[in-house]
Amino acid sequence: MNSLMKTVGGLSFFRILVVAGLLLSAVHTQASHFRFGHFTYQSRQDVAPAAADFAMTVAFRSSAFGHPGIGQTFRPGRYNFGDGRSANLNYRVIARNLQEDWIVGRAIDSSGNDLIRHIYPSVDNNGNPWLGQFSSCCKIGGIRNASNASWRVYTRVDLTSGNSSPLSNLPPIVSCSKYDCRFLIPAVDPDRDKITWRLSTRSESAIPSIPSGMQVDRDTGVFTWAGAQSFSNGLYSVQVTLEDRDDNDVVKSTAAIDFLIRLQDQGANIAPAFDHPPTPEAGSRIKAVVGQTLSIAVQASDADSNDTVYLNHVGLPNRATFEQSISGGRIGLAHLEWTPTESDIGEHIVTFLANDNRGGASSPVSVTIEVIKPAISDVRVRSRISADDVDVDTSSLSKPPSSIGIEGDRTVVTWEFATFSVDQLENLSKNLRLYNVEPGEIRVVTEQLEVSYIDIDGNPVHQSLGEQRVKVAPTLTSVSVATDKPSYTPSEQVIVSSTIMNLASVKTDAPVSIIVTDTQQNIAADLGSFNVEALQAQETRGLPNLNFSAADVYAGSYLAIARILDERGKVLRQASAPFSVTTQSGELATISALVSTDKPVYRAWDQAIVDLRALNNASNATFNGGNGVMTVYRPDGSLLESGTYVINSLAPSANEDRQHILRLEDREPGAYRVVWQIKQAEEILAESETQFTVERAALESLIGEIEVEHYPTGEPKSCQFVATNRSSSELDNATLIYQVIALESGEVLYQTREGNLALEAGASHPYTLILSDPPAYGDYGCILMAEIDEELRQLAAAGFQVIPPNLEVQVQAASKGRLLVLLDADDYQAPRDTVAPALQREYLERLLTENGWNYTLTSTPESFANEFNSGGYSSIAILSEATTLHPQVEALLAEAQNSATGLLISGSWNRRNSQLERSLGIALTGKNNQAHSIDVMEGVLANAAEDSPPVSAGLALAHCGAQVWAAFSVGKNASHECANLDGPAAVTVASYGLGRHAYFAYDALDSAAAQQGLHEQLLLAALETIQPRTWPLAPGRIVPLEISIENQSRRAALDVVITLPNGGQVVDTTGVYRHGDDTWLWQQDLSAPTAVHKIIYIQLPESSSDSLPVLVDIHAGINRSLMVNDSEFALSLAPIDAGLSFGNAISLMQSLLDQYPQDKDYDFIDKKLRSAEADIHQGKTDNAIKSLLLATDRLEKKVSAQALDLRLAVDRVLYQLQRTRSSISFANE
């Protein structure tokens, strides 16, 4: 990781800080792999008073230890028991998660036991607990609040009372939605002590910063993270301490559980979720019976149709199995199977996990399995019932008994069960009929209830309950009461009627009293008493109606009560009937007010929603409206805010709700009071009051903003951080933390802190972070966090993307091949030249170089012929005046032109090359001494430099079949049938066979060197025109490949790798390096948006081949450590034949002989071909060339397609023979 970050910041000044190496530490600390730790103990006073068995569980990165499987071991570090002794133990893998790359291990001793026994010097450490710990450095760099920090997991061990610590179970990484981060931290205590939960302190956990909003419920263990949505996605370190307490709520021991939270939002990938049912709910308690198989189904599904769900677990009990029966799709189903033994009796926590193949993870589901003993047997229940005036109603028995019998003065009912399973419940009930009862009598009905059974250990158990008694009701009568209607106006009478019933089978008497009470049970009226006598068995008798005047009481609700009394006036039984008394208008003028807030506790910059309600309590009256006044008071009692609302009239039982938005901006902490009053004409009819609390932390005064600045080409340049104190008071001792993170992994790539900052009210603190190249392409984020008094809060985040350079690449056959030029020697004294030959050479070299030509300059017939025979040129320019070529070279030039080699000839005063000119259809009939300037024909040049540039002299040119590019302005025209009718031709272009050629009837090089301008334009245009339209392919031929790359980014490092066919060579290696046997490398480093071009001249292999593939791979990066494959291109060249076989030529020749038997030319050509073939076999190359040129001389006059094909076949043989006469080796260039 070779990143280099620069930071700029300050309050009233700017400073430049170059940080090199901070990012290197991220690589180093990544070598630490700690994910989870939990260490618990069980007192073993049966072994020794100070003996304890430790259960040690850790989780580390799986790949760090070579991905050990279940049952294999690894050794992560040393555990210190706190008494000066420690142990470096092996840990056996008990769970693993391939998706999240972690393993869970349980420490084992040398015998393989997973409980580590340790005997302390004493039961405590001089009155304090022993402090065991597992600690080291460092945590992974990707943890947002503990990047590269140490870890420390404490266990407080106190063996004074034989106590054992509580224990828990969680996955190493708990995935949590940033919009609802909530999950259960399960815990059990072997001694069944009360358990409490709390967040470990920083000194306990060594976690540098605990994010604000994290909390765990003390009594339930539910972890929540309020405000998690303000933090960035990624890993956060959390440690929770479990405490077991005695009856006085004093802590006995503690055990910490250290784990990671992966904060995430749904984004494009929806995390899997457990299906309930069949999966048990989190926190469920499940009973398992010794010897009986327990099966738990676990199912999770994923809303993303293409995702695959994987199920996993941590905390699986010994001998339990967990197998996923449905996998490979968006639904995963697994079963936990376990048959516990007696050694497993107690509580066990198992946590289930669900992951998908794209990194999504569910919230964990933890359940507690309680293992209990199996069923009891030989169960007998016997109920002994008194037979003295008591009968058993056998039809009422809830379960048929095994037997019913009489034993003396008792009835015995017996139920028997062969076995009685765990949780089995039987309802054994019956009805008894009693005779000769007296009111208030207490009578024994069941004298004894016996239960006997054989317990799970085979021991007989007998239990007995004493007598069961019933109390006879104090009266055998009941009473009812009613009013003639439910509501009365003050002018009406309330008519109260009542009846009495004898419930017994014997005659009885009963005194009855009738009263009226209000809702507070105050007696409003005593209507009188009746002494009912001789009430027959089961008789119902109506009592006289009584009247009550509604005018005697206030409006409200009342009860008419009929009471049965004993001789002392005590109420034995009563009945009531409600009624109401209203005002004369029929209204119950009752209105109530209710005020509440949406939360009981707010932060200093929250928004409180105050709900206000006016309620008409009357069920038969309308409230005629008024005003509602809301008042909010500060903690010191002063007014904060008030508002008045119009309350409209309300129908009976109707209500009107209002809502007030109270913005708590920079509010002081404390209890705020909200009062809501309903008024009519300033009279308060109803009032309600509530309170809410404002809590404030110094960090809340800070807000942040981040802007990512980009270069004009779009790449990220810097992150501009701004932290602002939005409060009305000064903020001091703040620490600002600036981070750059990788969004995909959450890894912190760069972090720096500014401590002890003081910000005045409303002041801002800017900071600039200059971004350098990251370790990889991808999405990154700049994070601004603040820390005050050990509380950490994220203030802002902004993302940016780093991508490879944006390139536009073209790979194609180049328009310019290699050029061979024939010039005069530097010491030649040209009679009419304006510019000396040496200066002409310098000019031409500069011109060709500036225009991207690859060229060779020669000045002697020998050097020219040697280069020409090499076959390494696609075009030839003859610009000399004094150099005379051999006639055979001229003839070979004509055949090269016929085979697509371009040719340019510039006319001169010293006539030469007449044979070549005749072959090309060029006739020169004299000098044109009157020529002083030339005119370019319309459409030849797009932007002609000037009109009629001067020339020194010219030739009278006739060019058969040619296009005239320029003509002499005046002067003598050629006396030839091919002369240009529109004036004496100066520059012509024509085709010959497969090639194209241009002819200048004046000294083009001298004119261009002297004047540049139009002469230079014509010379360059002619060179480009004569280039082959299709590059001829043959062994040793040179093909130009043009690579054009346009960089549209700020900068780019380019590696262009060209892979040639086996035996191929790059001819011009300027800027190109051999990269391998058949590969070549062209490198460029571009620091601005620009375009580069390169022509690679490729010499084809000497051997025959059916395919000639050329591959071009473009690798690019913002620097050479971040190179990626940008694009690939493949070109396929036609097959080439390296042999000198005359087969094709002889075959064509025979066809022509058969077609034209009387043509003597074909007989001559056939004779020369066969003579050349014989000369080649005898090694007489010169003789073979002469014979072949004689043959082509005759073929030049033939126009049939077969004759043209035959000439091209002969030209291919000539090309191969020419190359044997050249000393040029392009491999050495």
PDB file of N, CA and C in Angstrom, residues 38 140 182 248 312 383 429 605 657 699 727 820 823 877 906 946 997 1065 1101 1176:
ATOM      1  N   HIS A  38     -14.737 -14.625  24.774  1.00  0.00           N
ATOM      2  CA  HIS A  38     -15.660 -14.803  25.902  1.00  0.00           C
ATOM      3  C   HIS A  38     -15.065 -15.890  26.797  1.00  0.00           C
ATOM      4  N   ILE A 140      -8.160  -5.463  13.781  1.00  0.00           N
ATOM      5  CA  ILE A 140      -7.991  -5.180  12.359  1.00  0.00           C
ATOM      6  C   ILE A 140      -8.160  -3.696  12.077  1.00  0.00           C
ATOM      7  N   ARG A 182     -30.838  -3.543  16.724  1.00  0.00           N
ATOM      8  CA  ARG A 182     -31.379  -4.080  17.978  1.00  0.00           C
ATOM      9  C   ARG A 182     -31.236  -5.597  17.941  1.00  0.00           C
ATOM     10  N   ASN A 248     -28.837  -9.221  47.559  1.00  0.00           N
ATOM     11  CA  ASN A 248     -28.725  -7.796  47.888  1.00  0.00           C
ATOM     12  C   ASN A 248     -28.269  -6.963  46.692  1.00  0.00           C
ATOM     13  N   ASN A 312     -25.781 -21.236   9.644  1.00  0.00           N
ATOM     14  CA  ASN A 312     -24.639 -21.578  10.477  1.00  0.00           C
ATOM     15  C   ASN A 312     -25.039 -21.423  11.936  1.00  0.00           C
ATOM     16  N   SER A 383     -57.837 -39.464  46.396  1.00  0.00           N
ATOM     17  CA  SER A 383     -58.587 -38.407  47.085  1.00  0.00           C
ATOM     18  C   SER A 383     -59.575 -39.067  48.051  1.00  0.00           C
ATOM     19  N   SER A 429     -60.565 -33.048  38.404  1.00  0.00           N
ATOM     20  CA  SER A 429     -61.552 -32.250  39.145  1.00  0.00           C
ATOM     21  C   SER A 429     -62.875 -33.025  39.252  1.00  0.00           C
ATOM     22  N   TRP A 605     -30.725  19.109  20.249  1.00  0.00           N
ATOM     23  CA  TRP A 605     -31.119  19.668  18.957  1.00  0.00           C
ATOM     24  C   TRP A 605     -32.226  18.842  18.304  1.00  0.00           C
ATOM     25  N   ASP A 657     -57.850  16.920  18.347  1.00  0.00           N
ATOM     26  CA  ASP A 657     -56.409  16.776  18.552  1.00  0.00           C
ATOM     27  C   ASP A 657     -55.669  17.857  17.784  1.00  0.00           C
ATOM     28  N   LEU A 699     -20.748  16.680  22.403  1.00  0.00           N
ATOM     29  CA  LEU A 699     -20.573  16.344  20.999  1.00  0.00           C
ATOM     30  C   LEU A 699     -21.728  16.840  20.132  1.00  0.00           C
ATOM     31  N   SER A 727     -23.624  25.574  18.770  1.00  0.00           N
ATOM     32  CA  SER A 727     -24.203  25.991  20.044  1.00  0.00           C
ATOM     33  C   SER A 727     -23.892  27.462  20.305  1.00  0.00           C
ATOM     34  N   LEU A 820      11.698   4.175 -48.591  1.00  0.00           N
ATOM     35  CA  LEU A 820      13.088   4.156 -49.072  1.00  0.00           C
ATOM     36  C   LEU A 820      13.272   5.327 -50.039  1.00  0.00           C
ATOM     37  N   LEU A 823      18.604   9.776 -52.919  1.00  0.00           N
ATOM     38  CA  LEU A 823      19.006  11.178 -53.039  1.00  0.00           C
ATOM     39  C   LEU A 823      20.356  11.258 -53.741  1.00  0.00           C
ATOM     40  N   ALA A 877      10.839   6.509 -52.955  1.00  0.00           N
ATOM     41  CA  ALA A 877      10.871   7.845 -53.559  1.00  0.00           C
ATOM     42  C   ALA A 877      12.233   8.042 -54.223  1.00  0.00           C
ATOM     43  N   SER A 906      10.684  12.110 -59.012  1.00  0.00           N
ATOM     44  CA  SER A 906      10.732  13.540 -59.276  1.00  0.00           C
ATOM     45  C   SER A 906      11.614  13.768 -60.496  1.00  0.00           C
ATOM     46  N   GLU A 946      -0.823  28.186 -51.192  1.00  0.00           N
ATOM     47  CA  GLU A 946      -0.747  29.420 -51.980  1.00  0.00           C
ATOM     48  C   GLU A 946      -1.133  29.099 -53.413  1.00  0.00           C
ATOM     49  N   HIS A 997       1.616   5.274 -58.158  1.00  0.00           N
ATOM     50  CA  HIS A 997       2.842   6.042 -58.251  1.00  0.00           C
ATOM     51  C   HIS A 997       2.514   7.485 -58.572  1.00  0.00           C
ATOM     52  N   GLN A1065       9.118  -9.954 -35.929  1.00  0.00           N
ATOM     53  CA  GLN A1065      10.046  -9.012 -35.322  1.00  0.00           C
ATOM     54  C   GLN A1065       9.465  -7.601 -35.407  1.00  0.00           C
ATOM     55  N   PRO A1101       7.110 -13.348 -40.154  1.00  0.00           N
ATOM     56  CA  PRO A1101       8.048 -14.466 -40.016  1.00  0.00           C
ATOM     57  C   PRO A1101       8.541 -14.945 -41.386  1.00  0.00           C
ATOM     58  N   ILE A1176      17.151 -21.752 -60.374  1.00  0.00           N
ATOM     59  CA  ILE A1176      16.990 -21.686 -58.919  1.00  0.00           C
ATOM     60  C   ILE A1176      17.475 -22.971 -58.269  1.00  0.00           C
TER      61      ILE A1176
END
